[in-house]
């Protein structure tokens, strides 16, 4: 969140053609991912995919300490991102709230739509890598 807030204060702009989403839409997308880890993803991939290709992809990302994925692909089944997106302050507030709910959550987490079952520490790593990948599409 510190990096997101630093970028927010510096008026980030999207790098072309890294992403078609603006800053507020990107923050909302990242908030969705964190929210779904607690409440459940709307359209998960098959258990076979999660336990094979999905789990392998997460292991590679975790080993590298970073991920690369499409920066314009929505989470399967997620509500569409507003276009135009809500203002950046509202999107940042949503992301902060999602992080706080995730941090305070003590129950079981929901399987990731692609990676399957993740521990809280693995989810923290997945969320951090997801945010970092999306933040790489912006400059100040």
Short mmCIF file of N, CA, C and O in Angstrom, two decimals:
data_model
loop_
_atom_site.label_atom_id
_atom_site.label_comp_id
_atom_site.label_asym_id
_atom_site.label_seq_id
_atom_site.Cartn_x
_atom_site.Cartn_y
_atom_site.Cartn_z
N UNK A 1 0.82 -1.20 0.00
CA UNK A 1 0.00 0.00 0.00
C UNK A 1 0.86 1.26 0.00
O UNK A 1 0.45 2.26 -0.58
N UNK A 2 2.03 1.21 0.65
CA UNK A 2 2.88 2.41 0.65
C UNK A 2 3.25 2.82 -0.77
O UNK A 2 3.25 4.01 -1.10
N UNK A 3 3.58 1.85 -1.61
CA UNK A 3 3.95 2.17 -2.98
C UNK A 3 2.74 2.70 -3.76
O UNK A 3 2.87 3.64 -4.53
N UNK A 4 1.58 2.11 -3.55
CA UNK A 4 0.36 2.60 -4.21
C UNK A 4 0.10 4.04 -3.80
O UNK A 4 -0.19 4.90 -4.64
N UNK A 5 0.21 4.32 -2.51
CA UNK A 5 -0.04 5.68 -2.02
C UNK A 5 1.01 6.67 -2.53
O UNK A 5 0.69 7.81 -2.85
N UNK A 6 2.27 6.22 -2.65
CA UNK A 6 3.30 7.09 -3.21
C UNK A 6 2.98 7.44 -4.66
O UNK A 6 3.06 8.60 -5.07
N UNK A 7 2.58 6.44 -5.42
CA UNK A 7 2.21 6.70 -6.81
C UNK A 7 0.97 7.58 -6.90
O UNK A 7 0.91 8.49 -7.74
N UNK A 8 -0.01 7.32 -6.05
CA UNK A 8 -1.24 8.12 -6.05
C UNK A 8 -0.91 9.59 -5.85
O UNK A 8 -1.42 10.45 -6.55
N UNK A 9 -0.02 9.88 -4.91
CA UNK A 9 0.34 11.27 -4.62
C UNK A 9 1.09 11.91 -5.77
O UNK A 9 1.06 13.14 -5.92
N UNK A 10 1.73 11.13 -6.60
CA UNK A 10 2.52 11.65 -7.71
C UNK A 10 1.76 11.70 -9.03
O UNK A 10 2.35 11.94 -10.07
N UNK A 11 0.46 11.45 -8.99
CA UNK A 11 -0.38 11.50 -10.20
C UNK A 11 0.12 10.55 -11.28
O UNK A 11 0.67 10.98 -12.29
N UNK A 12 -0.06 9.25 -11.08
CA UNK A 12 0.46 8.28 -12.05
C UNK A 12 -0.25 8.36 -13.39
O UNK A 12 -1.42 8.74 -13.48
N UNK A 13 0.49 8.02 -14.43
CA UNK A 13 -0.10 7.94 -15.76
C UNK A 13 0.27 6.59 -16.36
O UNK A 13 1.36 6.07 -16.11
N UNK A 14 -0.65 6.04 -17.12
CA UNK A 14 -0.44 4.73 -17.72
C UNK A 14 0.63 4.80 -18.79
O UNK A 14 0.71 5.77 -19.55
N UNK A 15 1.47 3.79 -18.83
CA UNK A 15 2.46 3.66 -19.89
C UNK A 15 1.79 2.98 -21.08
O UNK A 15 1.09 1.99 -20.90
N UNK A 16 1.98 3.48 -22.25
CA UNK A 16 1.41 2.88 -23.44
C UNK A 16 2.39 1.89 -24.02
O UNK A 16 3.58 2.19 -24.09
N UNK A 17 2.02 0.75 -24.49
CA UNK A 17 0.70 0.14 -24.43
C UNK A 17 0.57 -0.84 -23.28
O UNK A 17 -0.12 -1.84 -23.41
N UNK A 18 1.24 -0.61 -22.18
CA UNK A 18 1.28 -1.57 -21.07
C UNK A 18 -0.11 -1.95 -20.57
O UNK A 18 -0.36 -3.09 -20.23
N UNK A 19 -1.01 -0.99 -20.49
CA UNK A 19 -2.35 -1.29 -20.00
C UNK A 19 -3.36 -0.36 -20.65
O UNK A 19 -3.04 0.76 -21.00
N UNK A 20 -4.56 -0.84 -20.80
CA UNK A 20 -5.65 -0.01 -21.31
C UNK A 20 -6.45 0.57 -20.15
O UNK A 20 -7.34 1.38 -20.36
N UNK A 21 -6.14 0.13 -18.94
CA UNK A 21 -6.87 0.59 -17.76
C UNK A 21 -6.21 1.83 -17.19
O UNK A 21 -4.99 1.94 -17.17
N UNK A 22 -7.03 2.72 -16.69
CA UNK A 22 -6.52 3.87 -15.96
C UNK A 22 -6.17 3.47 -14.53
O UNK A 22 -6.41 2.35 -14.10
N UNK A 23 -5.61 4.42 -13.80
CA UNK A 23 -5.20 4.19 -12.41
C UNK A 23 -6.35 3.72 -11.54
O UNK A 23 -6.22 2.70 -10.86
N UNK A 24 -7.51 4.39 -11.54
CA UNK A 24 -8.62 3.93 -10.68
C UNK A 24 -9.10 2.52 -11.03
O UNK A 24 -9.39 1.73 -10.13
N UNK A 25 -9.19 2.21 -12.32
CA UNK A 25 -9.61 0.87 -12.71
C UNK A 25 -8.61 -0.19 -12.25
O UNK A 25 -9.00 -1.27 -11.81
N UNK A 26 -7.33 0.12 -12.35
CA UNK A 26 -6.30 -0.82 -11.92
C UNK A 26 -6.41 -1.07 -10.41
O UNK A 26 -6.33 -2.22 -9.96
N UNK A 27 -6.59 -0.01 -9.63
CA UNK A 27 -6.74 -0.17 -8.18
C UNK A 27 -7.99 -1.00 -7.87
O UNK A 27 -7.95 -1.87 -6.98
N UNK A 28 -9.08 -0.76 -8.59
CA UNK A 28 -10.31 -1.52 -8.36
C UNK A 28 -10.10 -3.00 -8.70
O UNK A 28 -10.57 -3.88 -7.98
N UNK A 29 -9.40 -3.28 -9.79
CA UNK A 29 -9.10 -4.66 -10.18
C UNK A 29 -8.28 -5.36 -9.09
O UNK A 29 -8.58 -6.50 -8.72
N UNK A 30 -7.27 -4.69 -8.58
CA UNK A 30 -6.44 -5.29 -7.53
C UNK A 30 -7.25 -5.49 -6.25
O UNK A 30 -7.07 -6.51 -5.56
N UNK A 31 -8.14 -4.56 -5.94
CA UNK A 31 -9.02 -4.72 -4.78
C UNK A 31 -9.92 -5.94 -4.97
O UNK A 31 -10.12 -6.72 -4.03
N UNK A 32 -10.46 -6.11 -6.17
CA UNK A 32 -11.31 -7.28 -6.44
C UNK A 32 -10.57 -8.57 -6.12
O UNK A 32 -11.11 -9.47 -5.48
N UNK A 33 -9.34 -8.66 -6.57
CA UNK A 33 -8.56 -9.88 -6.36
C UNK A 33 -8.40 -10.19 -4.87
O UNK A 33 -8.54 -11.34 -4.45
N UNK A 34 -8.12 -9.17 -4.08
CA UNK A 34 -7.94 -9.36 -2.64
C UNK A 34 -9.28 -9.72 -2.00
O UNK A 34 -9.36 -10.62 -1.17
N UNK A 35 -10.34 -9.03 -2.40
CA UNK A 35 -11.68 -9.33 -1.86
C UNK A 35 -12.08 -10.77 -2.16
O UNK A 35 -12.60 -11.48 -1.30
N UNK A 36 -11.83 -11.22 -3.39
CA UNK A 36 -12.21 -12.57 -3.79
C UNK A 36 -11.43 -13.63 -3.02
O UNK A 36 -11.92 -14.74 -2.81
N UNK A 37 -10.21 -13.32 -2.59
CA UNK A 37 -9.44 -14.31 -1.84
C UNK A 37 -10.09 -14.61 -0.49
O UNK A 37 -9.94 -15.70 0.05
N UNK A 38 -10.87 -13.66 0.01
CA UNK A 38 -11.58 -13.86 1.28
C UNK A 38 -12.98 -14.41 1.04
O UNK A 38 -13.44 -15.31 1.74
N UNK A 39 -13.67 -13.89 0.02
CA UNK A 39 -15.09 -14.21 -0.18
C UNK A 39 -15.36 -15.24 -1.28
O UNK A 39 -16.46 -15.76 -1.37
N UNK A 40 -14.39 -15.52 -2.12
CA UNK A 40 -14.58 -16.49 -3.19
C UNK A 40 -14.57 -15.86 -4.56
O UNK A 40 -15.16 -14.80 -4.77
N UNK A 41 -13.90 -16.51 -5.49
CA UNK A 41 -13.83 -16.03 -6.87
C UNK A 41 -15.09 -16.45 -7.60
O UNK A 41 -15.57 -17.57 -7.42
N UNK A 42 -15.63 -15.57 -8.45
CA UNK A 42 -16.90 -15.87 -9.11
C UNK A 42 -16.86 -17.03 -10.10
O UNK A 42 -17.83 -17.75 -10.25
N UNK A 43 -15.75 -17.20 -10.82
CA UNK A 43 -15.69 -18.26 -11.84
C UNK A 43 -14.31 -18.92 -11.82
O UNK A 43 -13.46 -18.61 -12.65
N UNK A 44 -14.10 -19.84 -10.88
CA UNK A 44 -12.79 -20.50 -10.82
C UNK A 44 -12.57 -21.44 -11.99
O UNK A 44 -13.51 -21.95 -12.59
N UNK A 45 -11.30 -21.65 -12.30
CA UNK A 45 -10.95 -22.66 -13.29
C UNK A 45 -11.16 -24.03 -12.65
O UNK A 45 -11.36 -24.14 -11.45
N UNK A 46 -11.10 -25.07 -13.45
CA UNK A 46 -11.34 -26.43 -12.95
C UNK A 46 -10.30 -26.81 -11.90
O UNK A 46 -9.17 -26.29 -11.89
N UNK A 47 -10.66 -27.76 -11.04
CA UNK A 47 -9.72 -28.26 -10.04
C UNK A 47 -8.50 -28.86 -10.73
O UNK A 47 -7.37 -28.72 -10.24
N UNK A 48 -8.70 -29.51 -11.87
CA UNK A 48 -7.58 -30.08 -12.61
C UNK A 48 -6.60 -28.98 -13.01
O UNK A 48 -5.39 -29.10 -12.82
N UNK A 49 -7.11 -27.88 -13.55
CA UNK A 49 -6.25 -26.76 -13.95
C UNK A 49 -5.54 -26.18 -12.72
O UNK A 49 -4.33 -25.96 -12.74
N UNK A 50 -6.30 -25.94 -11.66
CA UNK A 50 -5.71 -25.35 -10.45
C UNK A 50 -4.59 -26.21 -9.89
O UNK A 50 -3.57 -25.68 -9.42
N UNK A 51 -4.77 -27.53 -9.92
CA UNK A 51 -3.79 -28.44 -9.33
C UNK A 51 -2.62 -28.78 -10.25
O UNK A 51 -1.69 -29.46 -9.82
N UNK A 52 -2.68 -28.32 -11.48
CA UNK A 52 -1.59 -28.61 -12.42
C UNK A 52 -0.98 -27.29 -12.91
O UNK A 52 -0.06 -26.77 -12.29
N UNK A 53 -1.51 -26.78 -14.00
CA UNK A 53 -0.93 -25.57 -14.61
C UNK A 53 -0.98 -24.37 -13.67
O UNK A 53 -0.02 -23.59 -13.58
N UNK A 54 -2.09 -24.19 -12.96
CA UNK A 54 -2.21 -23.05 -12.06
C UNK A 54 -1.23 -23.10 -10.91
O UNK A 54 -0.54 -22.12 -10.61
N UNK A 55 -1.13 -24.26 -10.27
CA UNK A 55 -0.19 -24.43 -9.16
C UNK A 55 1.25 -24.26 -9.65
O UNK A 55 2.08 -23.64 -8.96
N UNK A 56 1.55 -24.79 -10.84
CA UNK A 56 2.90 -24.65 -11.40
C UNK A 56 3.22 -23.19 -11.69
O UNK A 56 4.34 -22.73 -11.41
N UNK A 57 2.26 -22.45 -12.23
CA UNK A 57 2.48 -21.03 -12.51
C UNK A 57 2.78 -20.27 -11.22
O UNK A 57 3.72 -19.46 -11.18
N UNK A 58 2.01 -20.54 -10.16
CA UNK A 58 2.28 -19.85 -8.90
C UNK A 58 3.67 -20.19 -8.38
O UNK A 58 4.40 -19.31 -7.91
N UNK A 59 4.07 -21.46 -8.46
CA UNK A 59 5.40 -21.84 -7.98
C UNK A 59 6.50 -21.10 -8.74
O UNK A 59 7.49 -20.64 -8.15
N UNK A 60 6.34 -20.95 -10.05
CA UNK A 60 7.33 -20.21 -10.85
C UNK A 60 7.35 -18.75 -10.44
O UNK A 60 8.42 -18.16 -10.24
N UNK A 61 6.17 -18.13 -10.32
CA UNK A 61 6.11 -16.73 -9.90
C UNK A 61 6.75 -16.55 -8.53
O UNK A 61 7.53 -15.62 -8.30
N UNK A 62 6.42 -17.44 -7.59
CA UNK A 62 6.96 -17.34 -6.24
C UNK A 62 8.48 -17.51 -6.25
O UNK A 62 9.20 -16.80 -5.55
N UNK A 63 8.98 -18.43 -7.05
CA UNK A 63 10.42 -18.66 -7.15
C UNK A 63 11.12 -17.42 -7.71
O UNK A 63 12.16 -17.02 -7.22
N UNK A 64 10.50 -16.81 -8.74
CA UNK A 64 11.08 -15.61 -9.34
C UNK A 64 10.90 -14.37 -8.46
O UNK A 64 11.63 -13.40 -8.60
N UNK A 65 9.86 -14.40 -7.64
CA UNK A 65 9.55 -13.23 -6.81
C UNK A 65 8.80 -12.16 -7.57
O UNK A 65 8.68 -11.02 -7.12
N UNK A 66 8.26 -12.51 -8.71
CA UNK A 66 7.47 -11.57 -9.51
C UNK A 66 6.60 -12.36 -10.48
O UNK A 66 6.89 -13.50 -10.78
N UNK A 67 5.56 -11.69 -10.96
CA UNK A 67 4.70 -12.32 -11.95
C UNK A 67 4.58 -11.42 -13.16
O UNK A 67 4.78 -10.20 -13.06
N UNK A 68 4.25 -12.02 -14.24
CA UNK A 68 3.91 -11.32 -15.48
C UNK A 68 2.61 -11.93 -15.96
O UNK A 68 2.51 -13.15 -16.12
N UNK A 69 1.61 -11.07 -16.17
CA UNK A 69 0.33 -11.54 -16.69
C UNK A 69 -0.30 -10.41 -17.47
O UNK A 69 0.19 -9.28 -17.45
N UNK A 70 -1.38 -10.70 -18.17
CA UNK A 70 -2.08 -9.67 -18.93
C UNK A 70 -2.57 -8.59 -17.98
O UNK A 70 -3.27 -8.88 -17.01
N UNK A 71 -2.22 -7.35 -18.28
CA UNK A 71 -2.63 -6.24 -17.42
C UNK A 71 -3.97 -5.65 -17.81
O UNK A 71 -4.37 -4.62 -17.28
N UNK A 72 -4.66 -6.29 -18.73
CA UNK A 72 -5.98 -5.83 -19.13
C UNK A 72 -7.03 -6.94 -19.07
O UNK A 72 -8.16 -6.73 -19.49
N UNK A 73 -6.63 -8.09 -18.55
CA UNK A 73 -7.57 -9.21 -18.48
C UNK A 73 -8.29 -9.19 -17.14
O UNK A 73 -7.67 -9.27 -16.08
N UNK A 74 -9.62 -9.10 -17.18
CA UNK A 74 -10.36 -9.09 -15.91
C UNK A 74 -10.33 -10.45 -15.23
O UNK A 74 -10.05 -11.48 -15.87
N UNK A 75 -10.61 -10.47 -13.97
CA UNK A 75 -10.75 -11.72 -13.23
C UNK A 75 -12.00 -12.42 -13.77
O UNK A 75 -13.06 -11.78 -13.89
N UNK A 76 -11.92 -13.70 -14.11
CA UNK A 76 -13.08 -14.38 -14.70
C UNK A 76 -14.33 -14.25 -13.81
O UNK A 76 -14.30 -14.57 -12.62
N UNK A 77 -15.40 -13.75 -14.42
CA UNK A 77 -16.67 -13.61 -13.73
C UNK A 77 -16.79 -12.39 -12.84
O UNK A 77 -17.86 -12.16 -12.26
N UNK A 78 -15.73 -11.59 -12.73
CA UNK A 78 -15.78 -10.40 -11.87
C UNK A 78 -16.68 -9.34 -12.50
O UNK A 78 -16.77 -9.25 -13.73
N UNK A 79 -17.34 -8.56 -11.67
CA UNK A 79 -18.11 -7.44 -12.23
C UNK A 79 -17.20 -6.55 -13.07
O UNK A 79 -16.03 -6.37 -12.71
N UNK A 80 -17.71 -6.02 -14.15
CA UNK A 80 -16.87 -5.17 -15.00
C UNK A 80 -16.36 -3.96 -14.21
O UNK A 80 -17.04 -3.45 -13.33
N UNK A 81 -15.16 -3.53 -14.58
CA UNK A 81 -14.62 -2.32 -13.98
C UNK A 81 -15.37 -1.13 -14.57
O UNK A 81 -15.64 -1.10 -15.77
N UNK A 82 -15.72 -0.20 -13.72
CA UNK A 82 -16.46 0.97 -14.18
C UNK A 82 -15.68 1.71 -15.25
O UNK A 82 -14.49 1.90 -15.15
N UNK A 83 -16.39 2.12 -16.28
CA UNK A 83 -15.79 2.94 -17.32
C UNK A 83 -16.74 4.11 -17.58
O UNK A 83 -17.82 3.89 -18.07
N UNK A 84 -16.43 5.30 -17.23
CA UNK A 84 -15.17 5.64 -16.58
C UNK A 84 -15.14 5.13 -15.14
O UNK A 84 -16.18 4.98 -14.50
N UNK A 85 -13.94 4.87 -14.71
CA UNK A 85 -13.74 4.33 -13.36
C UNK A 85 -14.08 5.38 -12.32
O UNK A 85 -14.09 6.57 -12.60
N UNK A 86 -14.35 4.93 -11.10
CA UNK A 86 -14.56 5.88 -10.02
C UNK A 86 -13.28 6.70 -9.83
O UNK A 86 -12.23 6.37 -10.36
N UNK A 87 -13.40 7.77 -9.09
CA UNK A 87 -12.21 8.58 -8.89
C UNK A 87 -11.13 7.79 -8.15
O UNK A 87 -11.41 6.80 -7.49
N UNK A 88 -9.92 8.25 -8.28
CA UNK A 88 -8.78 7.54 -7.73
C UNK A 88 -8.86 7.42 -6.21
O UNK A 88 -8.47 6.39 -5.65
N UNK A 89 -9.37 8.44 -5.55
CA UNK A 89 -9.46 8.38 -4.08
C UNK A 89 -10.41 7.26 -3.65
O UNK A 89 -10.12 6.52 -2.70
N UNK A 90 -11.53 7.10 -4.34
CA UNK A 90 -12.48 6.03 -4.01
C UNK A 90 -11.87 4.66 -4.29
O UNK A 90 -12.04 3.72 -3.51
N UNK A 91 -11.16 4.53 -5.40
CA UNK A 91 -10.53 3.26 -5.75
C UNK A 91 -9.44 2.91 -4.73
O UNK A 91 -9.32 1.75 -4.32
N UNK A 92 -8.66 3.90 -4.30
CA UNK A 92 -7.64 3.65 -3.30
C UNK A 92 -8.27 3.27 -1.97
O UNK A 92 -7.78 2.37 -1.28
N UNK A 93 -9.37 3.91 -1.60
CA UNK A 93 -10.06 3.55 -0.35
C UNK A 93 -10.56 2.11 -0.41
O UNK A 93 -10.48 1.38 0.58
N UNK A 94 -11.05 1.68 -1.56
CA UNK A 94 -11.50 0.30 -1.71
C UNK A 94 -10.33 -0.67 -1.56
O UNK A 94 -10.44 -1.70 -0.90
N UNK A 95 -9.20 -0.33 -2.16
CA UNK A 95 -8.03 -1.20 -2.05
C UNK A 95 -7.55 -1.27 -0.60
O UNK A 95 -7.26 -2.35 -0.10
N UNK A 96 -7.50 -0.13 0.07
CA UNK A 96 -7.10 -0.14 1.49
C UNK A 96 -8.02 -1.02 2.31
O UNK A 96 -7.57 -1.80 3.15
N UNK A 97 -9.33 -0.88 2.09
CA UNK A 97 -10.32 -1.67 2.84
C UNK A 97 -10.12 -3.16 2.56
O UNK A 97 -10.19 -3.98 3.48
N UNK A 98 -9.87 -3.52 1.30
CA UNK A 98 -9.66 -4.93 0.96
C UNK A 98 -8.42 -5.48 1.66
O UNK A 98 -8.45 -6.60 2.19
N UNK A 99 -7.36 -4.71 1.70
CA UNK A 99 -6.13 -5.14 2.37
C UNK A 99 -6.39 -5.32 3.87
O UNK A 99 -5.95 -6.30 4.48
N UNK A 100 -7.13 -4.39 4.47
CA UNK A 100 -7.42 -4.49 5.90
C UNK A 100 -8.27 -5.71 6.22
O UNK A 100 -8.01 -6.42 7.20
N UNK A 101 -9.28 -5.98 5.40
CA UNK A 101 -10.13 -7.16 5.62
C UNK A 101 -9.29 -8.43 5.48
O UNK A 101 -9.39 -9.35 6.30
N UNK A 102 -8.45 -8.48 4.45
CA UNK A 102 -7.59 -9.64 4.25
C UNK A 102 -6.65 -9.83 5.45
O UNK A 102 -6.51 -10.94 5.96
N UNK A 103 -6.01 -8.77 5.88
CA UNK A 103 -5.06 -8.85 6.99
C UNK A 103 -5.72 -9.33 8.27
O UNK A 103 -5.13 -10.09 9.04
N UNK A 104 -6.96 -8.89 8.51
CA UNK A 104 -7.67 -9.24 9.74
C UNK A 104 -8.35 -10.61 9.66
O UNK A 104 -8.75 -11.16 10.69
N UNK A 105 -8.46 -11.16 8.47
CA UNK A 105 -9.19 -12.42 8.28
C UNK A 105 -8.43 -13.58 8.93
O UNK A 105 -7.24 -13.78 8.67
N UNK A 106 -9.12 -14.33 9.77
CA UNK A 106 -8.48 -15.45 10.46
C UNK A 106 -9.03 -16.81 10.02
O UNK A 106 -8.49 -17.83 10.40
N UNK A 107 -10.09 -16.79 9.24
CA UNK A 107 -10.68 -18.05 8.77
C UNK A 107 -9.98 -18.55 7.53
O UNK A 107 -8.98 -18.01 7.08
N UNK A 108 -10.53 -19.62 6.96
CA UNK A 108 -9.93 -20.16 5.74
C UNK A 108 -10.10 -19.17 4.58
O UNK A 108 -11.09 -18.45 4.51
N UNK A 109 -9.12 -19.18 3.71
CA UNK A 109 -9.18 -18.35 2.51
C UNK A 109 -9.74 -19.18 1.37
O UNK A 109 -9.66 -20.41 1.38
N UNK A 110 -10.30 -18.51 0.40
CA UNK A 110 -10.91 -19.19 -0.74
C UNK A 110 -9.83 -19.58 -1.76
O UNK A 110 -8.83 -18.88 -1.89
N UNK A 111 -10.04 -20.67 -2.47
CA UNK A 111 -9.05 -21.04 -3.50
C UNK A 111 -8.95 -19.94 -4.56
O UNK A 111 -9.95 -19.34 -4.95
N UNK A 112 -7.74 -19.68 -4.99
CA UNK A 112 -7.51 -18.72 -6.07
C UNK A 112 -8.12 -19.31 -7.34
O UNK A 112 -8.07 -20.52 -7.55
N UNK A 113 -8.66 -18.46 -8.19
CA UNK A 113 -9.34 -18.97 -9.38
C UNK A 113 -8.42 -19.77 -10.29
O UNK A 113 -8.87 -20.69 -10.97
N UNK A 114 -7.12 -19.46 -10.29
CA UNK A 114 -6.18 -20.19 -11.14
C UNK A 114 -5.21 -21.05 -10.34
O UNK A 114 -4.90 -22.17 -10.73
N UNK A 115 -4.71 -20.54 -9.21
CA UNK A 115 -3.66 -21.22 -8.45
C UNK A 115 -4.20 -22.27 -7.48
O UNK A 115 -3.43 -23.06 -6.95
N UNK A 116 -5.49 -22.22 -7.18
CA UNK A 116 -6.07 -23.17 -6.23
C UNK A 116 -5.80 -22.75 -4.79
O UNK A 116 -5.73 -21.57 -4.48
N UNK A 117 -5.66 -23.75 -3.93
CA UNK A 117 -5.48 -23.50 -2.49
C UNK A 117 -4.14 -22.81 -2.23
O UNK A 117 -3.10 -23.28 -2.68
N UNK A 118 -4.19 -21.70 -1.50
CA UNK A 118 -2.99 -20.98 -1.08
C UNK A 118 -3.08 -20.71 0.41
O UNK A 118 -4.16 -20.42 0.93
N UNK A 119 -1.95 -20.78 1.09
CA UNK A 119 -1.91 -20.37 2.50
C UNK A 119 -2.00 -18.85 2.56
O UNK A 119 -1.88 -18.16 1.53
N UNK A 120 -2.17 -18.32 3.74
CA UNK A 120 -2.24 -16.86 3.88
C UNK A 120 -0.93 -16.23 3.41
O UNK A 120 -0.95 -15.22 2.70
N UNK A 121 0.19 -16.82 3.78
CA UNK A 121 1.49 -16.28 3.36
C UNK A 121 1.64 -16.33 1.83
O UNK A 121 2.15 -15.39 1.22
N UNK A 122 1.18 -17.42 1.22
CA UNK A 122 1.23 -17.51 -0.24
C UNK A 122 0.32 -16.48 -0.88
O UNK A 122 0.68 -15.88 -1.89
N UNK A 123 -0.87 -16.28 -0.31
CA UNK A 123 -1.77 -15.27 -0.84
C UNK A 123 -1.17 -13.88 -0.70
O UNK A 123 -1.29 -13.05 -1.60
N UNK A 124 -0.52 -13.61 0.43
CA UNK A 124 0.14 -12.31 0.60
C UNK A 124 1.16 -12.10 -0.52
O UNK A 124 1.23 -11.02 -1.11
N UNK A 125 1.94 -13.14 -0.80
CA UNK A 125 2.92 -13.05 -1.87
C UNK A 125 2.23 -12.86 -3.23
O UNK A 125 2.66 -12.03 -4.03
N UNK A 126 1.17 -13.62 -3.48
CA UNK A 126 0.45 -13.49 -4.75
C UNK A 126 -0.12 -12.10 -4.91
O UNK A 126 -0.02 -11.49 -5.99
N UNK A 127 -0.73 -11.55 -3.85
CA UNK A 127 -1.30 -10.20 -3.94
C UNK A 127 -0.20 -9.16 -4.17
O UNK A 127 -0.37 -8.23 -4.97
N UNK A 128 0.93 -9.30 -3.46
CA UNK A 128 2.03 -8.34 -3.63
C UNK A 128 2.58 -8.39 -5.06
O UNK A 128 2.81 -7.34 -5.67
N UNK A 129 2.76 -9.60 -5.60
CA UNK A 129 3.26 -9.72 -6.97
C UNK A 129 2.25 -9.19 -7.98
O UNK A 129 2.62 -8.54 -8.96
N UNK A 130 0.96 -9.43 -7.72
CA UNK A 130 -0.10 -8.95 -8.60
C UNK A 130 -0.10 -7.43 -8.64
O UNK A 130 -0.12 -6.81 -9.71
N UNK A 131 -0.07 -6.82 -7.46
CA UNK A 131 -0.02 -5.35 -7.39
C UNK A 131 1.22 -4.81 -8.09
O UNK A 131 1.14 -3.86 -8.87
N UNK A 132 2.38 -5.40 -7.80
CA UNK A 132 3.62 -4.92 -8.40
C UNK A 132 3.57 -5.00 -9.92
O UNK A 132 4.02 -4.07 -10.62
N UNK A 133 3.02 -6.08 -10.46
CA UNK A 133 2.92 -6.21 -11.91
C UNK A 133 2.04 -5.11 -12.48
O UNK A 133 2.39 -4.47 -13.48
N UNK A 134 0.91 -4.85 -11.83
CA UNK A 134 0.03 -3.78 -12.32
C UNK A 134 0.66 -2.40 -12.15
O UNK A 134 0.52 -1.55 -13.03
N UNK A 135 1.37 -2.18 -11.06
CA UNK A 135 2.00 -0.87 -10.83
C UNK A 135 3.09 -0.61 -11.87
O UNK A 135 3.38 0.55 -12.18
N UNK A 136 3.68 -1.68 -12.41
CA UNK A 136 4.73 -1.51 -13.42
C UNK A 136 4.21 -0.86 -14.70
O UNK A 136 5.00 -0.40 -15.53
N UNK A 137 2.90 -0.78 -14.86
CA UNK A 137 2.31 -0.19 -16.05
C UNK A 137 2.08 1.32 -15.91
O UNK A 137 1.50 1.94 -16.78
N UNK A 138 2.59 1.89 -14.81
CA UNK A 138 2.37 3.32 -14.54
C UNK A 138 3.70 4.02 -14.28
O UNK A 138 4.64 3.41 -13.78
N UNK A 139 3.70 5.28 -14.60
CA UNK A 139 4.87 6.12 -14.35
C UNK A 139 4.38 7.43 -13.74
O UNK A 139 3.19 7.75 -13.81
N UNK A 140 5.30 8.15 -13.15
CA UNK A 140 4.93 9.45 -12.56
C UNK A 140 5.67 10.56 -13.27
O UNK A 140 6.66 10.32 -13.95
#
